[in-house]
Amino acid sequence: MAAMVSWLEELERREAAAREKVDELRARIKELTGHRAEQESVLSQLEITRETMTEILSPSAHEVT
């Protein structure tokens, strides 16, 4: 019966280690998702600024119709 307990204990140890790693990865994914959202907002603002400035500075923007 000692051998059965030994492999069961090892299995439980491995499950706990895997569970801990999964929890760490979930936390990291949550953190990275937040950073990604922030950077997507910055990128969007920069793209809009570029488009606006391109419109303002284009020669056709200065033409009177």
XYZ file of C-alpha atoms in Angstrom:
65
model
C 0.000 0.000 0.000
C 2.997 2.290 0.510
C 3.691 2.310 -3.238
C 0.104 3.405 -3.930
C 0.391 6.287 -1.485
C 3.708 7.288 -3.030
C 2.385 7.588 -6.584
C -0.785 9.284 -5.357
C 1.270 11.820 -3.442
C 3.444 12.424 -6.489
C 0.371 12.872 -8.659
C -1.108 15.356 -6.177
C 2.198 17.235 -6.074
C 2.295 17.470 -9.849
C -1.337 18.577 -10.019
C -0.692 21.303 -7.456
C 2.380 22.490 -9.369
C 0.454 22.553 -12.652
C -2.445 24.390 -11.000
C -0.038 26.978 -9.586
C 1.551 27.505 -13.005
C -1.871 27.923 -14.611
C -2.809 30.522 -11.997
C 0.456 32.404 -12.655
C -0.184 32.357 -16.396
C -3.761 33.602 -15.940
C -2.490 36.506 -13.828
C 0.160 37.343 -16.429
C -2.399 37.195 -19.252
C -4.651 39.582 -17.310
C -1.729 41.977 -16.815
C -0.693 41.804 -20.472
C -4.281 42.298 -21.627
C -4.412 45.537 -19.652
C -1.129 46.741 -21.151
C -2.335 45.828 -24.635
C -5.549 47.807 -24.188
C -3.570 50.861 -23.057
C -1.219 50.652 -26.031
C -4.079 50.108 -28.488
C -5.617 53.352 -27.182
C -2.325 55.221 -27.654
C -1.955 53.778 -31.161
C -5.500 54.773 -32.075
C -4.939 58.339 -30.883
C -1.715 58.579 -32.881
C -3.386 57.234 -36.020
C -6.205 59.765 -35.707
C -3.689 62.569 -35.155
C -1.708 61.509 -38.230
C -4.862 61.366 -40.371
C -6.017 64.764 -39.126
C -2.643 66.404 -39.692
C -2.380 64.859 -43.158
C -5.782 66.363 -44.002
C -4.880 69.762 -42.560
C -1.520 69.928 -44.311
C -2.588 68.548 -47.678
C -2.631 71.084 -50.526
C -6.275 70.302 -51.311
C -7.292 71.310 -47.776
C -6.278 74.877 -48.564
C -8.345 75.151 -51.746
C -11.541 77.192 -51.607
C -14.418 75.506 -53.341
